[in-house]
Amino acid sequence: MVSSPHEAMHRIFQHDTRLFSRLSGLLGFSLPPPVDVTVLPTDLTESGPVERRVDTLLRLDSAEEGSLLLAIEAQGKKDPAKPASWAYYTAFLWTKYRLPTALLVVCQDRATAEWAGRPVSSGPPHLPTLTVQPVVVGPHNMPVITDPAEAGADLALTALSAITHAGDPDIGAILKALSAALKDVPEDVADPIIEFTAQGLGNRPVRALWRNLVAVDLSFYTSYLSEEIRDEGREQGRAQGSADAILIILEQRGLTITDAARERVKHCDDPDTLHRWLVRAVTATTADEVFADEDA
């Protein structure tokens, strides 16, 4: 079954079809801004019995260099069978559309990203014939966006930053910057970004932080997902949810939490205090900084 992070990693390029053009500079090559981008059908099945389906397929048309196809694949783990599938996708698309074809693979962990970026040839070493080497996006090369102004300048890129860094210690700061940036945009713009981010986090513990940020910082939004996230918070108890999020963020960031600090968080039932601690947990250098000035 396809996971939520898998869907978020490629569907965000369907949502913002010019995201890859803006991303290309970060990946070390220059791609002219497209005049037009078309989302193409992803079914690559032939008349035979084998079904092949790429995750997302875009056609990018530029004035400077003409048109190209971009196949986007979300990859959650190493899979020895994948390079052969990727070779099939690119060769089939190249043949069908007669256009230069590129492959982008989006990953959420460094080991998978390193594996996906290695060239793989279809033939023996002395007869490589067809070599596949995707462009790879992952935590190794995606920017860590923690400034709300920078996040607001490119919401889709920041959501992709959160998705690719979902398992990293910096994820809390990225989510906080993204939620702050979303306060200033229309609901129809914010809703898909909220959804992609939630999908991309999957079942990781940090989803509790995003749930709380949406419930508190973005409480004025009324989308289905926003309501669902807020319902989760109400069902589990706002105080308990915030306390869990604080401890998860501190643990994921590698900070030492004393038993006294842990008990203090768990037994606090004041929503304002918990939210203040939650915000501090994202950037604090020690667990004690979360409670700074609280006892003065």
XYZ file of N, CA and C in Angstrom, residues 76-279:
612
model
N 11.130 5.313 -0.690
C 11.223 5.238 0.760
C 12.347 4.370 1.278
N 12.861 3.462 0.437
C 13.933 2.578 0.881
C 14.670 2.029 -0.341
N 15.822 1.398 -0.089
C 16.580 0.801 -1.175
C 15.790 -0.358 -1.784
N 15.809 -0.428 -3.097
C 15.094 -1.489 -3.806
C 15.915 -1.870 -5.034
N 16.576 -3.022 -5.015
C 17.442 -3.410 -6.136
C 16.719 -3.470 -7.476
N 15.397 -3.649 -7.458
C 14.645 -3.751 -8.712
C 14.332 -2.390 -9.322
N 14.483 -1.330 -8.557
C 14.052 -0.017 -9.014
C 14.842 0.524 -10.201
N 16.186 0.447 -10.214
C 16.911 1.010 -11.362
C 16.424 0.490 -12.703
N 16.068 -0.800 -12.772
C 15.549 -1.354 -14.023
C 14.208 -0.716 -14.383
N 13.364 -0.482 -13.358
C 12.083 0.184 -13.610
C 12.298 1.610 -14.071
N 13.256 2.304 -13.431
C 13.536 3.679 -13.824
C 14.062 3.744 -15.253
N 14.893 2.772 -15.626
C 15.395 2.725 -17.000
C 14.242 2.534 -17.979
N 13.303 1.680 -17.608
C 12.128 1.455 -18.457
C 11.326 2.742 -18.595
N 11.069 3.415 -17.466
C 10.285 4.642 -17.513
C 10.905 5.656 -18.470
N 12.188 5.926 -18.274
C 12.829 6.982 -19.059
C 12.905 6.601 -20.540
N 13.238 5.336 -20.825
C 13.319 4.908 -22.220
C 11.947 4.942 -22.886
N 10.931 4.496 -22.167
C 9.580 4.484 -22.721
C 9.095 5.909 -22.999
N 9.307 6.795 -22.036
C 8.852 8.178 -22.207
C 9.605 8.875 -23.336
N 10.886 8.629 -23.412
C 11.716 9.200 -24.474
C 11.200 8.735 -25.836
N 10.862 7.448 -25.920
C 10.360 6.888 -27.171
C 8.959 7.398 -27.502
N 8.092 7.459 -26.492
C 6.702 7.848 -26.728
C 6.571 9.317 -27.098
N 7.239 10.191 -26.368
C 7.058 11.628 -26.557
C 8.155 12.271 -27.419
N 9.240 11.540 -27.665
C 10.355 12.068 -28.436
C 10.880 13.377 -27.847
N 10.996 13.393 -26.533
C 11.494 14.561 -25.813
C 12.583 14.128 -24.837
N 13.572 14.998 -24.553
C 14.544 14.684 -23.508
C 13.826 14.359 -22.206
N 14.263 13.312 -21.545
C 13.561 12.828 -20.354
C 14.506 12.769 -19.165
N 14.099 13.395 -18.064
C 14.886 13.404 -16.830
C 14.116 12.681 -15.730
N 14.849 12.190 -14.754
C 14.244 11.463 -13.640
C 14.677 12.097 -12.330
N 13.709 12.456 -11.495
C 13.955 13.004 -10.167
C 13.455 12.008 -9.130
N 14.307 11.649 -8.177
C 13.925 10.735 -7.097
C 13.975 11.503 -5.776
N 12.886 11.458 -5.017
C 12.779 12.170 -3.747
C 12.847 11.163 -2.610
N 13.757 11.393 -1.653
C 13.982 10.459 -0.544
C 13.896 11.201 0.794
N 13.681 10.432 1.857
C 13.589 11.006 3.199
C 14.734 10.578 4.109
N 15.656 9.771 3.618
C 16.817 9.421 4.439
C 18.048 9.404 3.565
N 19.190 9.690 4.172
C 20.436 9.867 3.435
C 20.924 8.578 2.775
N 20.737 7.458 3.436
C 21.218 6.197 2.877
C 20.484 5.863 1.579
N 19.173 6.047 1.585
C 18.400 5.785 0.370
C 18.757 6.770 -0.725
N 18.957 8.041 -0.353
C 19.317 9.062 -1.336
C 20.663 8.743 -1.981
N 21.644 8.324 -1.171
C 22.961 7.982 -1.707
C 22.856 6.800 -2.660
N 22.062 5.802 -2.278
C 21.869 4.631 -3.129
C 21.185 5.012 -4.441
N 20.151 5.836 -4.360
C 19.379 6.191 -5.552
C 20.195 6.999 -6.551
N 21.175 7.768 -6.069
C 21.948 8.631 -6.938
C 23.094 7.949 -7.656
N 23.353 6.692 -7.365
C 24.460 5.989 -8.013
C 24.067 5.555 -9.424
N 24.983 5.700 -10.388
C 24.674 5.246 -11.752
C 24.585 3.728 -11.812
N 23.578 3.245 -12.509
C 23.395 1.801 -12.694
C 23.262 1.540 -14.190
N 24.077 0.616 -14.704
C 24.071 0.294 -16.124
C 23.340 -1.012 -16.378
N 22.706 -1.092 -17.543
C 21.932 -2.287 -17.868
C 22.819 -3.438 -18.346
N 23.980 -3.102 -18.909
C 24.846 -4.143 -19.438
C 26.000 -4.468 -18.517
N 26.877 -5.359 -18.936
C 28.073 -5.682 -18.142
C 29.023 -4.492 -18.128
N 30.040 -4.512 -17.249
C 30.937 -3.354 -17.112
C 31.551 -2.877 -18.420
N 31.920 -3.809 -19.322
C 32.556 -3.400 -20.567
C 31.544 -3.015 -21.646
N 30.243 -3.243 -21.375
C 29.177 -2.863 -22.316
C 28.012 -2.249 -21.538
N 28.182 -1.042 -20.994
C 27.155 -0.453 -20.138
C 25.832 -0.187 -20.855
N 25.866 0.141 -22.134
C 24.685 0.311 -22.993
C 23.756 1.425 -22.510
N 23.020 1.176 -21.451
C 22.072 2.171 -20.928
C 22.375 2.393 -19.454
N 22.668 3.615 -19.085
C 22.991 3.947 -17.692
C 21.935 4.884 -17.137
N 21.440 4.566 -15.954
C 20.445 5.387 -15.276
C 21.098 6.042 -14.065
N 21.004 7.365 -13.983
C 21.505 8.099 -12.820
C 20.547 9.254 -12.546
N 19.591 9.050 -11.649
C 18.597 10.088 -11.387
C 19.202 11.310 -10.688
N 18.517 12.423 -10.812
C 18.749 13.550 -9.915
C 18.020 13.217 -8.619
N 18.692 13.372 -7.480
C 18.111 12.946 -6.209
C 17.932 14.148 -5.282
N 16.764 14.220 -4.656
C 16.479 15.227 -3.638
C 16.256 14.501 -2.319
N 16.918 14.963 -1.270
C 16.756 14.340 0.036
C 17.348 15.208 1.120
N 17.468 14.671 2.324
C 18.002 15.470 3.436
C 19.460 15.875 3.242
N 20.157 15.225 2.321
C 21.563 15.545 2.090
C 21.751 16.836 1.300
N 20.740 17.255 0.525
C 20.923 18.452 -0.302
C 19.766 19.436 -0.265
N 18.711 19.127 0.476
C 17.606 20.083 0.603
C 17.929 21.107 1.692
N 17.623 22.393 1.466
C 17.906 23.399 2.486
C 17.038 23.202 3.722
N 17.598 23.556 4.873
C 16.840 23.544 6.127
C 16.299 24.963 6.318
N 15.011 25.136 6.072
C 14.401 26.467 6.085
C 13.763 26.702 7.451
N 14.355 27.592 8.239
C 13.865 27.841 9.604
C 13.461 29.290 9.817
N 13.574 30.126 8.787
C 13.200 31.531 8.890
C 11.807 31.710 8.293
N 10.840 32.234 9.064
C 9.475 32.389 8.549
C 9.400 33.216 7.272
N 10.242 34.250 7.157
C 10.228 35.074 5.943
C 10.671 34.258 4.736
N 11.724 33.460 4.908
C 12.194 32.598 3.825
C 11.143 31.543 3.501
N 10.502 31.016 4.533
C 9.452 30.026 4.324
C 8.284 30.629 3.549
N 7.917 31.868 3.896
C 6.808 32.533 3.225
C 7.102 32.841 1.775
N 8.392 32.993 1.435
C 8.762 33.304 0.054
C 8.556 32.112 -0.873
N 8.578 30.904 -0.333
C 8.364 29.706 -1.156
C 7.781 28.610 -0.271
N 6.460 28.590 -0.150
C 5.797 27.649 0.750
C 5.985 26.204 0.296
N 5.911 25.956 -1.007
C 6.047 24.583 -1.498
C 7.453 24.053 -1.240
N 8.458 24.893 -1.456
C 9.836 24.471 -1.196
C 10.031 24.184 0.295
N 9.419 24.995 1.157
C 9.533 24.772 2.597
C 8.826 23.488 3.005
N 7.662 23.220 2.394
C 6.972 21.959 2.672
C 7.827 20.777 2.233
N 8.486 20.902 1.072
C 9.378 19.840 0.621
C 10.566 19.704 1.558
N 11.056 20.834 2.081
C 12.134 20.792 3.070
C 11.685 19.998 4.294
N 10.462 20.251 4.757
C 9.935 19.522 5.917
C 9.770 18.038 5.611
N 9.291 17.723 4.415
C 9.070 16.328 4.039
C 10.386 15.563 3.977
N 11.398 16.152 3.341
C 12.673 15.447 3.186
C 13.480 15.403 4.475
N 13.223 16.342 5.386
C 13.935 16.359 6.669
C 13.051 15.826 7.805
N 12.021 15.063 7.463
C 11.051 14.617 8.468
C 11.686 13.840 9.608
N 12.784 13.154 9.342
C 13.432 12.365 10.391
C 14.643 13.030 11.008
N 14.891 14.302 10.673
C 16.080 15.002 11.156
C 15.789 15.842 12.395
N 16.818 16.157 13.188
C 16.618 17.006 14.374
C 16.097 18.400 14.043
N 16.346 18.899 12.838
C 15.921 20.248 12.463
C 14.436 20.341 12.124
N 13.729 19.236 12.082
C 12.365 19.256 11.585
C 11.460 20.182 12.398
N 11.661 20.269 13.712
C 10.811 21.134 14.533
C 10.916 22.588 14.125
N 12.123 23.064 13.878
C 12.319 24.457 13.488
C 11.716 24.728 12.113
N 11.812 23.754 11.201
C 11.215 23.918 9.871
C 9.701 24.027 9.982
N 9.088 23.158 10.766
C 7.641 23.175 10.919
C 7.156 24.473 11.562
N 7.905 24.960 12.538
C 7.531 26.217 13.195
C 7.602 27.376 12.202
N 8.648 27.411 11.388
C 8.768 28.472 10.382
C 7.634 28.379 9.364
N 7.280 27.171 8.974
C 6.226 26.986 7.987
C 4.871 27.412 8.546
N 4.577 27.027 9.788
C 3.286 27.409 10.373
C 3.197 28.920 10.545
N 4.317 29.561 10.892
C 4.319 31.024 11.021
C 4.074 31.676 9.673
N 4.672 31.147 8.623
C 4.483 31.715 7.284
C 3.056 31.526 6.791
N 2.431 30.423 7.166
C 1.077 30.136 6.680
C 0.020 31.041 7.304
N 0.363 31.719 8.395
C -0.604 32.628 9.027
C -1.004 33.772 8.104
N -0.132 34.116 7.172
C -0.332 35.308 6.362
C -0.826 35.021 4.957
N -1.256 33.794 4.681
C -1.682 33.462 3.319
C -3.135 33.001 3.330
N -3.824 33.131 2.182
C -5.224 32.700 2.113
C -5.385 31.216 2.410
N -6.559 30.863 2.863
C -6.798 29.474 3.259
C -6.633 28.512 2.096
N -7.071 28.903 0.885
C -6.963 27.978 -0.239
C -5.513 27.738 -0.652
N -4.623 28.661 -0.290
C -3.196 28.467 -0.531
C -2.587 27.610 0.578
N -3.011 27.847 1.802
C -2.430 27.146 2.948
C -2.865 25.686 3.027
N -4.107 25.393 2.670
C -4.653 24.050 2.863
C -3.821 22.940 2.226
N -3.471 23.042 0.930
C -2.668 21.945 0.362
C -1.285 21.828 0.986
N -0.694 22.949 1.426
C 0.615 22.901 2.072
C 0.502 22.170 3.412
N -0.558 22.470 4.164
C -0.809 21.770 5.431
C -0.960 20.273 5.178
N -1.694 19.930 4.120
C -1.950 18.526 3.817
C -0.678 17.799 3.397
N 0.095 18.391 2.479
C 1.320 17.735 2.030
C 2.283 17.525 3.200
N 2.380 18.529 4.063
C 3.292 18.424 5.208
C 2.852 17.306 6.140
N 1.561 17.244 6.438
C 1.047 16.183 7.306
C 1.283 14.811 6.684
N 1.034 14.696 5.381
C 1.277 13.418 4.700
C 2.749 13.041 4.763
N 3.608 14.024 4.515
C 5.038 13.754 4.465
C 5.613 13.311 5.792
N 5.037 13.774 6.898
C 5.526 13.376 8.221
C 5.119 11.953 8.558
N 4.060 11.464 7.896
C 3.619 10.094 8.116
C 3.263 9.839 9.567
N 3.734 8.720 10.087
C 3.448 8.345 11.482
C 4.606 8.644 12.417
N 5.527 9.488 11.981
C 6.644 9.843 12.852
C 6.135 10.589 14.087
N 6.843 10.469 15.203
C 6.413 11.161 16.423
C 6.259 12.671 16.250
N 7.046 13.275 15.344
C 7.006 14.724 15.188
C 5.669 15.206 14.627
N 4.856 14.301 14.124
C 3.533 14.722 13.644
C 2.720 15.364 14.765
N 3.047 15.019 16.041
C 2.356 15.647 17.166
C 2.633 17.137 17.206
N 3.857 17.535 16.857
C 4.189 18.956 16.826
C 3.404 19.657 15.734
N 3.364 19.075 14.537
C 2.605 19.699 13.438
C 1.126 19.787 13.770
N 0.603 18.746 14.417
C -0.792 18.762 14.836
C -1.063 19.933 15.774
N -0.151 20.153 16.709
C -0.344 21.249 17.656
C -0.161 22.611 17.007
N 0.783 22.732 16.095
C 0.979 24.001 15.407
C -0.247 24.366 14.571
N -0.816 23.374 13.895
C -2.023 23.623 13.112
C -3.192 23.966 14.022
N -3.299 23.240 15.126
C -4.417 23.457 16.045
C -4.355 24.816 16.723
N -3.142 25.310 17.012
C -2.988 26.557 17.757
C -2.686 27.733 16.830
N -1.606 27.642 16.057
C -1.188 28.750 15.214
C -2.118 28.981 14.039
N -2.718 27.892 13.513
C -3.561 28.008 12.325
C -5.004 27.650 12.648
N -5.449 28.039 13.829
C -6.775 27.639 14.298
C -7.903 28.242 13.482
N -7.608 29.292 12.702
C -8.664 29.951 11.932
C -8.953 29.227 10.623
N -8.148 28.240 10.246
C -8.419 27.501 9.028
C -9.484 26.450 9.282
N -10.290 26.182 8.264
C -11.434 25.285 8.440
C -11.426 24.129 7.453
N -10.283 23.833 6.849
C -10.237 22.745 5.884
C -10.489 21.411 6.581
N -10.786 20.386 5.772
C -11.037 19.060 6.317
C -9.854 18.567 7.123
N -8.648 18.711 6.545
C -7.461 18.219 7.244
C -7.210 18.999 8.517
N -7.370 20.327 8.455
C -7.153 21.132 9.648
C -8.106 20.712 10.754
N -9.350 20.487 10.381
C -10.331 20.046 11.376
C -9.980 18.667 11.908
N -9.508 17.799 11.007
C -9.128 16.456 11.444
C -7.982 16.516 12.442
N -7.000 17.354 12.151
C -5.863 17.491 13.060
C -6.318 18.057 14.397
N -7.209 19.058 14.345
C -7.694 19.634 15.603
C -8.545 18.627 16.372
N -9.307 17.794 15.650
C -10.099 16.762 16.320
C -9.190 15.789 17.062
N -8.056 15.444 16.433
C -7.092 14.563 17.106
C -6.640 15.188 18.418
N -6.356 16.481 18.344
C -5.897 17.177 19.544
C -6.946 17.159 20.632
N -8.209 17.371 20.231
C -9.287 17.381 21.230
C -9.493 15.987 21.804
N -9.404 14.964 20.948
C -9.630 13.605 21.412
C -8.550 13.172 22.394
N -7.341 13.527 22.125
C -6.235 13.110 22.982
C -6.010 14.053 24.150
N -6.655 15.198 24.088
C -6.453 16.187 25.146
C -5.374 17.170 24.750
N -5.736 18.452 24.709
C -4.780 19.451 24.274
C -3.522 19.458 25.142
N -3.688 19.374 26.440
C -2.525 19.426 27.326
C -1.619 18.223 27.115
N -2.213 17.034 27.048
C -1.404 15.836 26.876
C -0.675 15.857 25.541
N -1.380 16.314 24.487
C -0.764 16.378 23.168
C 0.415 17.331 23.136
N 0.273 18.489 23.779
C 1.361 19.460 23.806
C 2.538 18.937 24.621
N 2.244 18.304 25.748
C 3.315 17.757 26.585
C 4.095 16.692 25.830
N 3.392 15.809 25.136
C 4.061 14.771 24.351
C 4.929 15.399 23.259
N 4.405 16.430 22.611
C 5.148 17.082 21.527
C 6.433 17.704 22.038
N 6.390 18.342 23.216
C 7.591 18.967 23.796
C 8.663 17.918 24.030
N 8.284 16.813 24.633
C 9.260 15.766 24.951
C 9.795 15.104 23.678
N 8.938 14.913 22.684
C 9.367 14.304 21.434
C 10.394 15.186 20.730
N 10.110 16.488 20.685
C 11.023 17.417 20.011
C 12.381 17.430 20.716
N 12.380 17.504 22.038
C 13.641 17.521 22.786
C 14.420 16.221 22.565
N 13.717 15.097 22.580
C 14.380 13.803 22.377
C 14.938 13.699 20.965
N 14.158 14.115 19.974
C 14.598 14.005 18.589
C 15.786 14.926 18.309
N 15.862 16.020 19.034
C 16.979 16.941 18.854
C 18.213 16.508 19.654
N 18.095 15.409 20.380
C 19.239 14.857 21.081
C 19.562 15.548 22.398
N 18.606 16.269 22.974
C 18.858 16.975 24.233
C 18.533 16.064 25.418
N 19.316 16.177 26.464
C 19.107 15.381 27.669
C 17.927 15.936 28.461
N 17.008 15.060 28.825
C 15.829 15.464 29.599
C 15.910 14.786 30.966
N 16.021 15.576 32.018
C 16.069 14.998 33.361
C 14.694 14.476 33.741
N 14.664 13.585 34.718
C 13.373 13.075 35.191
C 12.502 14.208 35.723
N 13.133 15.187 36.396
C 12.373 16.315 36.943
C 11.731 17.128 35.823
N 12.496 17.369 34.745
C 11.955 18.136 33.624
C 10.829 17.375 32.938
N 11.005 16.070 32.796
C 9.975 15.251 32.161
C 8.681 15.285 32.965
N 8.803 15.149 34.271
C 7.607 15.193 35.125
C 6.953 16.565 35.095
N 7.775 17.599 35.053
C 7.235 18.961 35.010
C 6.369 19.159 33.767
N 6.858 18.673 32.643
C 6.094 18.805 31.401
C 4.816 17.981 31.462
N 4.943 16.747 31.900
C 3.785 15.851 31.896
C 2.669 16.323 32.824
N 3.041 16.988 33.923
C 2.028 17.375 34.909
C 1.526 18.805 34.727
N 2.014 19.491 33.711
C 1.510 20.843 33.437
C 0.208 20.738 32.656
N -0.825 21.429 33.126
C -2.116 21.387 32.436
C -2.566 22.763 31.949
N -1.629 23.721 31.916
C -1.964 25.055 31.425
C -1.617 25.148 29.932
N -2.600 25.300 29.057
C -2.334 25.308 27.609
C -1.365 26.398 27.177
N -1.468 27.599 27.772
C -0.580 28.698 27.374
C 0.872 28.392 27.736
N 1.071 27.849 28.926
C 2.428 27.499 29.345
C 3.010 26.409 28.464
N 2.206 25.394 28.167
C 2.674 24.299 27.320
C 3.013 24.781 25.916
N 2.197 25.683 25.403
C 2.480 26.198 24.058
C 3.776 27.012 24.064
N 4.002 27.781 25.127
C 5.234 28.562 25.241
C 6.445 27.625 25.297
N 6.342 26.555 26.062
C 7.428 25.587 26.144
C 7.634 24.879 24.809
N 6.534 24.594 24.111
C 6.622 23.931 22.817
C 7.408 24.769 21.822
N 7.132 26.054 21.785
C 7.843 26.959 20.884
C 9.333 26.993 21.243
